[in-house]
XYZ file of C-alpha atoms in Angstrom:
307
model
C -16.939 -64.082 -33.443
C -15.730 -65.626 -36.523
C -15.232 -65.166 -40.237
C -17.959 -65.422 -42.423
C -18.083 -64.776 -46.465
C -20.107 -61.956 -47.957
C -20.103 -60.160 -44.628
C -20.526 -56.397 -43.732
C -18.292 -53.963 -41.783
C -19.941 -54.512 -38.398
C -20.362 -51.921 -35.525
C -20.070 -53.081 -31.988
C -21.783 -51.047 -29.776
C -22.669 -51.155 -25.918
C -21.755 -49.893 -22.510
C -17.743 -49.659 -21.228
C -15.818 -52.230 -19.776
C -18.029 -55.049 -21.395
C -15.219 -56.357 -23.394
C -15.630 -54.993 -26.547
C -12.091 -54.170 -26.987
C -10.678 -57.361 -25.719
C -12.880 -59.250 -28.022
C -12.024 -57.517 -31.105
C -8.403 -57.807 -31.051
C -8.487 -61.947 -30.262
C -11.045 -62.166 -33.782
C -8.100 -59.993 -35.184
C -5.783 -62.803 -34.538
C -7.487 -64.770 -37.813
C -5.875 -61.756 -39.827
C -2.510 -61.941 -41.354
C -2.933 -57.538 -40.447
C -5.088 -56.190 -37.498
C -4.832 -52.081 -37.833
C -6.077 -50.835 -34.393
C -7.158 -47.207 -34.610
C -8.187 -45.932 -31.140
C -9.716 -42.404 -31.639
C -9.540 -41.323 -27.993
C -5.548 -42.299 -27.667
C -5.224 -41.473 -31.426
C -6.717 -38.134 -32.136
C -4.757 -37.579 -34.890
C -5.916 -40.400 -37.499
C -9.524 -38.142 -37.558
C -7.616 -36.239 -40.356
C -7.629 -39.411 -42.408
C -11.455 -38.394 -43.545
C -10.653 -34.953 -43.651
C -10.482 -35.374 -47.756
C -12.498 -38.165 -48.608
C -13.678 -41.110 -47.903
C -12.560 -43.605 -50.694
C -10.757 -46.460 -49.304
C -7.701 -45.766 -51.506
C -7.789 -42.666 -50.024
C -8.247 -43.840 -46.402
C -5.553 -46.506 -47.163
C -3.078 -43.849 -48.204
C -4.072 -41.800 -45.015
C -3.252 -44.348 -42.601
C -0.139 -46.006 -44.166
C 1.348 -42.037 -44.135
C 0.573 -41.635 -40.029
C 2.466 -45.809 -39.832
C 4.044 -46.486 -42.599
C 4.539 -49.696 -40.413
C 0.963 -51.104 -41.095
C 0.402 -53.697 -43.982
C -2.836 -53.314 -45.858
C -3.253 -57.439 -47.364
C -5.843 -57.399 -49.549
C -8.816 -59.704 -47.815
C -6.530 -60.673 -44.897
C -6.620 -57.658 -42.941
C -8.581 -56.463 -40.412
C -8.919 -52.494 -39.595
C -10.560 -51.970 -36.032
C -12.039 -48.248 -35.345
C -12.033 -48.296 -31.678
C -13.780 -45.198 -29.478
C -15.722 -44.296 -32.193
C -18.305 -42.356 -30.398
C -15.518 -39.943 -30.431
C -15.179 -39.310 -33.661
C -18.669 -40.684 -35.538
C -18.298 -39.902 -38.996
C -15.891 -42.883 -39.084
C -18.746 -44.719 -39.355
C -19.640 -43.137 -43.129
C -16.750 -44.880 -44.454
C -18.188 -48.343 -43.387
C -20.231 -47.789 -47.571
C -17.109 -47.684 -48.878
C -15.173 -50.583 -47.355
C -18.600 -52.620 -47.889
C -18.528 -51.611 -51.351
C -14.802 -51.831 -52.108
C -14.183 -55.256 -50.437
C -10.924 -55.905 -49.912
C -10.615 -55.146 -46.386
C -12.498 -56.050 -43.220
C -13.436 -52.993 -40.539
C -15.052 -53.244 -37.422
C -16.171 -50.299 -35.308
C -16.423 -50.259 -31.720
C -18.192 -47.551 -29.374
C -19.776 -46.599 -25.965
C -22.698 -44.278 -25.735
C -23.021 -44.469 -29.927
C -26.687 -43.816 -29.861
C -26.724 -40.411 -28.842
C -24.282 -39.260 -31.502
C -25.966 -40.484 -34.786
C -27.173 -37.288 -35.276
C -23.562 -36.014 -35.659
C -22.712 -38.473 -38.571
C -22.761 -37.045 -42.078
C -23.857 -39.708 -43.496
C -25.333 -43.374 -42.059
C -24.613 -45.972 -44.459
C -27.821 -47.830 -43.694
C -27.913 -51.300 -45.206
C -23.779 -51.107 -45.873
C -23.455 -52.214 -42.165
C -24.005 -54.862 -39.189
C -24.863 -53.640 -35.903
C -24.043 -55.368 -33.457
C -25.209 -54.923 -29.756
C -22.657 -56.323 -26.537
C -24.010 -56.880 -23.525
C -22.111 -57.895 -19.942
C -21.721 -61.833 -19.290
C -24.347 -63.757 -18.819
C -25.088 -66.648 -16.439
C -24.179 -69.006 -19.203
C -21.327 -67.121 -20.125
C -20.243 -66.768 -16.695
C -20.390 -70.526 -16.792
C -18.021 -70.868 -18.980
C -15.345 -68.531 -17.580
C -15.680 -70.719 -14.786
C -14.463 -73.916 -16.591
C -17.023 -75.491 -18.068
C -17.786 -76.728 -21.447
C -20.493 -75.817 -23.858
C -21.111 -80.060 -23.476
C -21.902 -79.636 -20.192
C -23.856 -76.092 -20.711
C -25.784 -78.209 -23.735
C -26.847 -81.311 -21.353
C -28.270 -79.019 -18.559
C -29.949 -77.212 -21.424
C -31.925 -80.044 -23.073
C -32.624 -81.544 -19.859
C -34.536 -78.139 -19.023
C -35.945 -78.253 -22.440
C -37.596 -81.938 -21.898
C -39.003 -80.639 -18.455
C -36.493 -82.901 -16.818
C -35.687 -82.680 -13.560
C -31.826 -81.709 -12.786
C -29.907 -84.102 -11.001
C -29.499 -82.918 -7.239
C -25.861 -82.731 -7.415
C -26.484 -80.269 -10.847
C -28.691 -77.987 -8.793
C -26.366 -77.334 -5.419
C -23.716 -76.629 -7.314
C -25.807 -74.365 -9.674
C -27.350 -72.513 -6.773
C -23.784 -71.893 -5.548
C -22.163 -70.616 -8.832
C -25.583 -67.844 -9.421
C -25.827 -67.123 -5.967
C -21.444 -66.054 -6.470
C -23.041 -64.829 -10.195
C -25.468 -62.296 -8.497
C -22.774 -60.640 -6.535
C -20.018 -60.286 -9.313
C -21.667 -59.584 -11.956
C -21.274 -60.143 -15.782
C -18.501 -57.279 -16.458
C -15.600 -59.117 -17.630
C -12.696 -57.767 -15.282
C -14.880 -58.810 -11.760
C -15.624 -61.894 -13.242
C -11.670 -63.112 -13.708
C -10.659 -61.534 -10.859
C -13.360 -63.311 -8.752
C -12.442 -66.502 -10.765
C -8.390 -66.194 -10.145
C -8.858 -65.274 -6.857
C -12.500 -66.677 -5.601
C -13.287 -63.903 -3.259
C -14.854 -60.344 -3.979
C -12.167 -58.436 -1.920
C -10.666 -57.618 -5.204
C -14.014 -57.641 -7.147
C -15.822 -54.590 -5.227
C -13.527 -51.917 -6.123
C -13.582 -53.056 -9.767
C -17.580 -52.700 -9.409
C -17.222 -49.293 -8.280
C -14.844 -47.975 -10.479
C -17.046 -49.440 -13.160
C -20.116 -47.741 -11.723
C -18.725 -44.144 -11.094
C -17.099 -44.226 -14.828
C -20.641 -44.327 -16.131
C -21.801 -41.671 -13.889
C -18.969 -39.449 -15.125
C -19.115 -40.733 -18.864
C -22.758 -39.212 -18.759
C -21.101 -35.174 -18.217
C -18.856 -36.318 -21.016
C -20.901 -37.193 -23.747
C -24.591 -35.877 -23.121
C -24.853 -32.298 -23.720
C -26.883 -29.076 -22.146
C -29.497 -29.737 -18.973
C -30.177 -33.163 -19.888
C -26.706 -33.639 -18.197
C -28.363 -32.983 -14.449
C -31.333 -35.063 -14.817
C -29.855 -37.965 -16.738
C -27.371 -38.296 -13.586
C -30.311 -37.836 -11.290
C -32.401 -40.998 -12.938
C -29.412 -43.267 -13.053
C -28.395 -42.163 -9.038
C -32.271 -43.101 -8.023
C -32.957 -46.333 -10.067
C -31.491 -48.260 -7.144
C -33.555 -46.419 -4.653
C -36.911 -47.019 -6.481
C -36.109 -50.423 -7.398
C -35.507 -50.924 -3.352
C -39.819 -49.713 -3.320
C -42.926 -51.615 -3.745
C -43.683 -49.249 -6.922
C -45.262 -50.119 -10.292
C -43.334 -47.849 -12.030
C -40.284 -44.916 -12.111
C -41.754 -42.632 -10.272
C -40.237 -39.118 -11.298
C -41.854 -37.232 -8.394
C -39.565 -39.362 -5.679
C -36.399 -37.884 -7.079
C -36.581 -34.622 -6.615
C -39.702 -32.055 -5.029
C -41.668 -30.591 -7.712
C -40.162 -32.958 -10.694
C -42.729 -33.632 -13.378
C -42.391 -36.188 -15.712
C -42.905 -34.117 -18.814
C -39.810 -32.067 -17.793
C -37.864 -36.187 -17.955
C -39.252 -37.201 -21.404
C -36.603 -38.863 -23.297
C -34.400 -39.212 -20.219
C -34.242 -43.047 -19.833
C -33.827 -43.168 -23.694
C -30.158 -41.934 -23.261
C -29.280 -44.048 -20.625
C -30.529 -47.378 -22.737
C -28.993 -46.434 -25.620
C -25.394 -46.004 -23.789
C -26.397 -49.373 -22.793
C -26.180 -48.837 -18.895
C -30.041 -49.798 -18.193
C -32.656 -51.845 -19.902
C -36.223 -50.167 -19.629
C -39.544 -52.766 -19.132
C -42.588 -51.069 -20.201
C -45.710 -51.746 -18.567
C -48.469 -52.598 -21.688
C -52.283 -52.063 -22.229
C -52.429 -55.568 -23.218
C -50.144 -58.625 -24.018
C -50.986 -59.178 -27.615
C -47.970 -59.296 -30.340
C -45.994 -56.757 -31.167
C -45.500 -55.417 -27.279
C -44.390 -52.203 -28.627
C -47.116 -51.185 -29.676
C -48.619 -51.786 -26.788
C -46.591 -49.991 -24.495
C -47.588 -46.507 -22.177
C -44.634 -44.618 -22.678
C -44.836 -42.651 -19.085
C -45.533 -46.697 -17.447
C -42.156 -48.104 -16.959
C -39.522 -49.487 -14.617
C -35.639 -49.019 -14.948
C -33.204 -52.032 -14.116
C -29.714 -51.836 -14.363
C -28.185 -53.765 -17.753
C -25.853 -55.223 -15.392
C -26.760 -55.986 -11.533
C -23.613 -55.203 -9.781
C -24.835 -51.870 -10.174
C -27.753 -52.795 -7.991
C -25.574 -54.000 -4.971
C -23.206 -50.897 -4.738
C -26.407 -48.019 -3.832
Protein backbone atom coordinates (compact mmCIF):
# COMPACT_ATOMS: atom_id res chain seq x y z
CA UNK A 1 0.00 0.00 0.00
CA UNK A 2 0.98 3.51 -0.29
CA UNK A 3 -0.20 7.09 -0.02
CA UNK A 4 -2.12 8.50 -2.58
CA UNK A 5 -3.87 12.20 -2.74
CA UNK A 6 -7.63 12.61 -2.84
CA UNK A 7 -8.07 9.13 -1.41
CA UNK A 8 -10.99 7.52 0.59
CA UNK A 9 -11.12 5.82 4.02
CA UNK A 10 -10.60 2.28 2.75
CA UNK A 11 -12.03 -1.01 4.26
CA UNK A 12 -9.93 -4.10 4.19
CA UNK A 13 -11.82 -6.99 4.27
CA UNK A 14 -11.09 -10.87 3.92
CA UNK A 15 -10.59 -14.09 5.77
CA UNK A 16 -8.21 -14.31 9.25
CA UNK A 17 -4.72 -14.75 9.41
CA UNK A 18 -4.18 -13.30 5.80
CA UNK A 19 -2.20 -10.44 7.05
CA UNK A 20 -4.42 -7.79 7.19
CA UNK A 21 -3.26 -6.60 10.45
CA UNK A 22 0.38 -6.89 9.82
CA UNK A 23 0.00 -4.94 6.69
CA UNK A 24 -1.80 -2.09 8.07
CA UNK A 25 0.42 -1.16 10.79
CA UNK A 26 3.86 -1.21 8.35
CA UNK A 27 1.61 1.51 5.80
CA UNK A 28 1.10 3.23 9.29
CA UNK A 29 4.76 3.70 9.54
CA UNK A 30 4.42 6.71 6.65
CA UNK A 31 2.35 8.52 9.51
CA UNK A 32 3.88 10.87 11.92
CA UNK A 33 0.46 9.14 14.29
CA UNK A 34 -0.92 5.55 13.69
CA UNK A 35 -4.11 5.22 16.30
CA UNK A 36 -4.76 1.41 16.42
CA UNK A 37 -8.27 0.71 17.69
CA UNK A 38 -8.82 -3.07 18.00
CA UNK A 39 -12.57 -3.60 18.82
CA UNK A 40 -12.26 -7.21 20.00
CA UNK A 41 -9.22 -6.32 22.64
CA UNK A 42 -10.79 -2.81 22.98
CA UNK A 43 -14.43 -3.10 23.70
CA UNK A 44 -14.60 -0.07 25.29
CA UNK A 45 -13.78 2.60 22.41
CA UNK A 46 -17.54 1.33 20.87
CA UNK A 47 -18.81 4.16 23.21
CA UNK A 48 -16.92 6.65 21.10
CA UNK A 49 -20.14 6.57 18.53
CA UNK A 50 -22.44 6.28 21.20
CA UNK A 51 -23.21 10.30 20.64
CA UNK A 52 -22.36 11.07 17.28
CA UNK A 53 -20.49 10.61 14.67
CA UNK A 54 -18.73 13.98 13.78
CA UNK A 55 -15.10 13.62 13.67
CA UNK A 56 -14.62 16.38 16.28
CA UNK A 57 -16.67 14.41 18.21
CA UNK A 58 -14.94 11.06 17.54
CA UNK A 59 -11.60 12.94 18.02
CA UNK A 60 -12.64 14.11 21.46
CA UNK A 61 -13.86 10.46 22.23
CA UNK A 62 -10.71 8.82 21.63
CA UNK A 63 -8.17 11.40 22.96
CA UNK A 64 -10.46 11.07 26.51
CA UNK A 65 -10.01 6.90 26.57
CA UNK A 66 -5.64 7.92 25.63
CA UNK A 67 -5.05 11.07 26.18
CA UNK A 68 -1.62 9.68 24.91
CA UNK A 69 -2.66 9.65 21.15
CA UNK A 70 -1.77 12.70 18.85
CA UNK A 71 -4.39 13.58 16.29
CA UNK A 72 -1.81 15.61 13.35
CA UNK A 73 -3.89 17.02 11.07
CA UNK A 74 -3.20 15.00 7.52
CA UNK A 75 -0.34 12.98 9.08
CA UNK A 76 -2.19 10.58 11.01
CA UNK A 77 -3.46 7.46 10.43
CA UNK A 78 -6.52 5.91 12.61
CA UNK A 79 -6.79 2.01 12.00
CA UNK A 80 -10.32 0.33 13.10
CA UNK A 81 -9.22 -3.14 13.48
CA UNK A 82 -11.96 -6.22 14.16
CA UNK A 83 -14.52 -4.30 12.85
CA UNK A 84 -16.93 -7.01 12.14
CA UNK A 85 -17.32 -6.68 15.79
CA UNK A 86 -18.57 -3.63 16.09
CA UNK A 87 -19.94 -2.51 12.28
CA UNK A 88 -21.36 0.74 12.67
CA UNK A 89 -17.73 1.96 12.81
CA UNK A 90 -17.92 1.80 9.41
CA UNK A 91 -20.76 4.88 9.23
CA UNK A 92 -18.20 7.19 10.36
CA UNK A 93 -15.95 6.40 7.27
CA UNK A 94 -18.72 9.76 5.51
CA UNK A 95 -17.48 11.79 7.92
CA UNK A 96 -13.70 11.34 7.91
CA UNK A 97 -14.12 11.32 3.91
CA UNK A 98 -15.89 14.45 4.19
CA UNK A 99 -13.90 16.17 6.95
CA UNK A 100 -10.38 15.34 5.59
CA UNK A 101 -7.94 15.79 7.86
CA UNK A 102 -7.34 12.39 8.94
CA UNK A 103 -6.74 9.05 7.25
CA UNK A 104 -8.87 5.73 8.61
CA UNK A 105 -8.65 2.39 7.51
CA UNK A 106 -10.96 -0.42 8.59
CA UNK A 107 -10.08 -3.90 8.80
CA UNK A 108 -12.49 -7.05 9.26
CA UNK A 109 -13.11 -10.87 8.93
CA UNK A 110 -16.46 -12.24 8.00
CA UNK A 111 -17.71 -8.31 7.18
CA UNK A 112 -20.20 -9.43 4.65
CA UNK A 113 -22.60 -11.00 6.75
CA UNK A 114 -22.95 -8.04 9.09
CA UNK A 115 -23.86 -5.14 6.67
CA UNK A 116 -27.17 -5.54 7.55
CA UNK A 117 -26.32 -4.46 11.14
CA UNK A 118 -24.77 -1.05 10.04
CA UNK A 119 -26.94 2.02 10.47
CA UNK A 120 -25.86 3.55 7.86
CA UNK A 121 -23.36 2.44 4.67
CA UNK A 122 -21.63 5.35 3.44
CA UNK A 123 -21.69 4.12 -0.14
CA UNK A 124 -19.46 6.13 -2.44
CA UNK A 125 -17.55 7.80 0.90
CA UNK A 126 -15.42 4.55 0.90
CA UNK A 127 -12.77 2.04 -0.78
CA UNK A 128 -13.25 -1.52 -0.39
CA UNK A 129 -10.73 -3.33 -0.49
CA UNK A 130 -10.63 -7.23 -0.76
CA UNK A 131 -7.20 -9.38 0.80
CA UNK A 132 -6.63 -12.50 -0.29
CA UNK A 133 -3.75 -15.24 1.01
CA UNK A 134 -0.25 -15.08 -0.94
CA UNK A 135 -0.04 -15.87 -4.13
CA UNK A 136 2.53 -17.82 -6.18
CA UNK A 137 4.07 -14.55 -7.15
CA UNK A 138 3.87 -13.27 -3.86
CA UNK A 139 5.19 -16.31 -2.41
CA UNK A 140 8.03 -15.60 -4.77
CA UNK A 141 8.96 -12.85 -3.32
CA UNK A 142 8.99 -13.90 0.35
CA UNK A 143 11.34 -16.26 -0.91
CA UNK A 144 13.99 -13.67 -2.04
CA UNK A 145 13.40 -12.66 -5.17
CA UNK A 146 12.97 -9.43 -6.88
CA UNK A 147 10.08 -8.00 -8.76
CA UNK A 148 13.18 -7.78 -11.73
CA UNK A 149 13.38 -11.18 -11.75
CA UNK A 150 9.37 -11.81 -11.26
CA UNK A 151 9.11 -9.07 -14.39
CA UNK A 152 11.66 -11.07 -16.82
CA UNK A 153 9.90 -14.49 -16.29
CA UNK A 154 6.72 -12.51 -16.86
CA UNK A 155 7.39 -10.96 -20.30
CA UNK A 156 9.13 -13.94 -21.40
CA UNK A 157 5.65 -15.82 -20.81
CA UNK A 158 3.97 -12.91 -22.37
CA UNK A 159 6.13 -13.22 -25.82
CA UNK A 160 5.34 -17.08 -25.80
CA UNK A 161 8.97 -17.59 -24.96
CA UNK A 162 10.18 -20.52 -23.83
CA UNK A 163 11.75 -20.43 -20.09
CA UNK A 164 15.20 -21.21 -19.79
CA UNK A 165 15.59 -24.89 -18.35
CA UNK A 166 17.37 -23.81 -15.36
CA UNK A 167 14.10 -21.14 -14.77
CA UNK A 168 11.70 -24.06 -14.95
CA UNK A 169 13.44 -26.78 -12.34
CA UNK A 170 13.78 -24.41 -10.02
CA UNK A 171 10.17 -23.10 -10.60
CA UNK A 172 8.72 -26.58 -10.41
CA UNK A 173 10.53 -26.93 -7.07
CA UNK A 174 9.46 -23.61 -5.37
CA UNK A 175 5.24 -24.41 -6.52
CA UNK A 176 5.55 -27.88 -5.91
CA UNK A 177 6.95 -26.46 -1.84
CA UNK A 178 4.03 -23.54 -2.79
CA UNK A 179 1.21 -26.22 -3.03
CA UNK A 180 1.95 -27.68 0.31
CA UNK A 181 2.37 -24.39 2.42
CA UNK A 182 0.15 -22.42 1.23
CA UNK A 183 -0.31 -18.59 0.80
CA UNK A 184 -1.25 -17.72 4.64
CA UNK A 185 1.44 -15.54 5.73
CA UNK A 186 2.64 -17.26 9.10
CA UNK A 187 3.30 -20.99 7.12
CA UNK A 188 4.88 -19.24 4.54
CA UNK A 189 7.86 -17.56 6.92
CA UNK A 190 8.00 -20.28 8.97
CA UNK A 191 8.54 -22.68 5.99
CA UNK A 192 10.96 -19.97 4.61
CA UNK A 193 13.11 -19.57 8.09
CA UNK A 194 13.09 -22.98 8.62
CA UNK A 195 12.57 -24.87 5.02
CA UNK A 196 10.65 -27.78 6.29
CA UNK A 197 6.79 -28.11 7.08
CA UNK A 198 7.35 -29.71 10.58
CA UNK A 199 6.57 -26.34 11.90
CA UNK A 200 4.20 -25.35 9.01
CA UNK A 201 1.37 -28.17 9.59
CA UNK A 202 0.26 -27.19 12.91
CA UNK A 203 0.07 -23.54 11.79
CA UNK A 204 -2.29 -24.98 8.85
CA UNK A 205 -4.44 -26.55 11.28
CA UNK A 206 -4.82 -24.07 13.72
CA UNK A 207 -5.65 -21.84 10.81
CA UNK A 208 -8.25 -24.29 9.52
CA UNK A 209 -10.13 -25.15 12.84
CA UNK A 210 -10.27 -21.17 13.68
CA UNK A 211 -12.50 -20.83 10.65
CA UNK A 212 -14.57 -23.72 11.55
CA UNK A 213 -15.13 -22.20 14.99
CA UNK A 214 -15.29 -18.46 13.71
CA UNK A 215 -18.44 -19.77 11.72
CA UNK A 216 -20.55 -20.55 15.50
CA UNK A 217 -19.24 -17.11 16.30
CA UNK A 218 -20.47 -14.89 13.86
CA UNK A 219 -23.33 -16.67 11.76
CA UNK A 220 -26.46 -16.79 13.61
CA UNK A 221 -29.64 -19.37 14.08
CA UNK A 222 -29.62 -22.94 11.95
CA UNK A 223 -27.57 -21.66 9.27
CA UNK A 224 -24.81 -22.28 11.94
CA UNK A 225 -25.14 -26.39 11.41
CA UNK A 226 -25.23 -26.44 7.77
CA UNK A 227 -22.70 -23.73 7.02
CA UNK A 228 -20.17 -26.03 9.14
CA UNK A 229 -21.46 -29.05 7.32
CA UNK A 230 -20.60 -27.48 3.60
CA UNK A 231 -17.22 -26.21 4.62
CA UNK A 232 -16.36 -29.95 6.53
CA UNK A 233 -17.44 -31.75 2.99
CA UNK A 234 -15.87 -29.43 0.30
CA UNK A 235 -12.71 -31.49 0.64
CA UNK A 236 -14.56 -34.71 0.36
CA UNK A 237 -16.45 -33.74 -2.87
CA UNK A 238 -13.60 -32.07 -4.35
CA UNK A 239 -11.70 -35.67 -3.73
CA UNK A 240 -14.99 -37.03 -6.44
CA UNK A 241 -15.32 -37.10 -10.10
CA UNK A 242 -18.52 -34.68 -9.64
CA UNK A 243 -19.68 -31.74 -11.78
CA UNK A 244 -20.92 -29.98 -9.09
CA UNK A 245 -21.58 -29.62 -4.92
CA UNK A 246 -23.64 -32.15 -4.54
CA UNK A 247 -25.87 -31.39 -1.35
CA UNK A 248 -27.39 -34.89 -1.21
CA UNK A 249 -23.68 -36.51 -0.35
CA UNK A 250 -23.52 -34.62 2.90
CA UNK A 251 -26.05 -35.67 4.74
CA UNK A 252 -29.31 -38.43 3.95
CA UNK A 253 -32.31 -36.64 2.96
CA UNK A 254 -30.50 -33.01 2.43
CA UNK A 255 -32.15 -31.00 -0.31
CA UNK A 256 -30.64 -28.26 -1.81
CA UNK A 257 -33.45 -25.80 -1.33
CA UNK A 258 -33.07 -26.32 2.47
CA UNK A 259 -28.82 -24.95 1.56
CA UNK A 260 -29.79 -21.86 -0.53
CA UNK A 261 -27.59 -19.09 0.39
CA UNK A 262 -25.21 -21.38 2.28
CA UNK A 263 -22.00 -21.05 0.17
CA UNK A 264 -22.81 -17.25 0.01
CA UNK A 265 -21.65 -16.93 3.71
CA UNK A 266 -18.74 -18.84 3.44
CA UNK A 267 -17.42 -16.58 0.24
CA UNK A 268 -18.16 -13.60 1.71
CA UNK A 269 -16.01 -14.49 5.04
CA UNK A 270 -13.61 -15.11 2.35
CA UNK A 271 -12.78 -18.85 3.26
CA UNK A 272 -13.93 -20.35 -0.31
CA UNK A 273 -14.24 -19.05 -3.80
CA UNK A 274 -17.43 -20.52 -5.62
CA UNK A 275 -17.05 -21.40 -9.75
CA UNK A 276 -20.36 -21.46 -11.29
CA UNK A 277 -21.05 -23.71 -14.00
CA UNK A 278 -22.80 -21.30 -17.05
CA UNK A 279 -25.46 -21.87 -19.83
CA UNK A 280 -23.07 -20.36 -22.13
CA UNK A 281 -19.65 -18.48 -22.21
CA UNK A 282 -20.73 -15.18 -23.60
CA UNK A 283 -19.78 -11.79 -21.57
CA UNK A 284 -20.94 -10.94 -18.57
CA UNK A 285 -20.59 -14.74 -16.96
CA UNK A 286 -22.91 -13.72 -14.31
CA UNK A 287 -25.50 -13.61 -16.00
CA UNK A 288 -25.00 -16.64 -17.24
CA UNK A 289 -24.64 -18.60 -14.31
CA UNK A 290 -27.25 -21.67 -12.78
CA UNK A 291 -27.27 -20.75 -9.36
CA UNK A 292 -27.87 -24.56 -7.96
CA UNK A 293 -24.60 -25.60 -10.74
CA UNK A 294 -21.51 -24.95 -8.83
CA UNK A 295 -18.30 -26.25 -7.30
CA UNK A 296 -16.65 -25.02 -3.96
CA UNK A 297 -12.71 -24.66 -3.72
CA UNK A 298 -11.03 -23.55 -0.85
CA UNK A 299 -9.67 -19.60 -1.14
CA UNK A 300 -6.56 -20.99 0.11
CA UNK A 301 -5.34 -24.76 -0.65
CA UNK A 302 -3.72 -25.75 2.52
CA UNK A 303 -7.12 -26.27 3.48
CA UNK A 304 -7.35 -28.94 0.84
CA UNK A 305 -4.34 -31.04 2.19
CA UNK A 306 -5.42 -31.18 5.94
CA UNK A 307 -9.16 -33.37 5.20
Amino acid sequence: MEKTPKHKPLVVYGARQIGKTTSIREFGKQYKSFIEINFVTMPQFKKIFQNSYEVNDIIKELSFLNPKFQFIENDTLIFFDEVQEFPNAVTSLKFFALDGRFDVICSASLLGGHYNKINSIPVGFKQDYIMRSLDFEEYLWANGYSEKQIEDIFNCMKRLEKLPEVYMFKLRELFKDYIFVGGMPEAVDLFVKYGTFTKVFPIQQMIYQNYYDDIGKYIEGLDVVKVKNVYKHISSQLAKDNHKFQISKMKHGARFREYIGVEELLNDAGIINIAYNLQTLDLPFVSYEISNYFRIYFADHFCLLLH
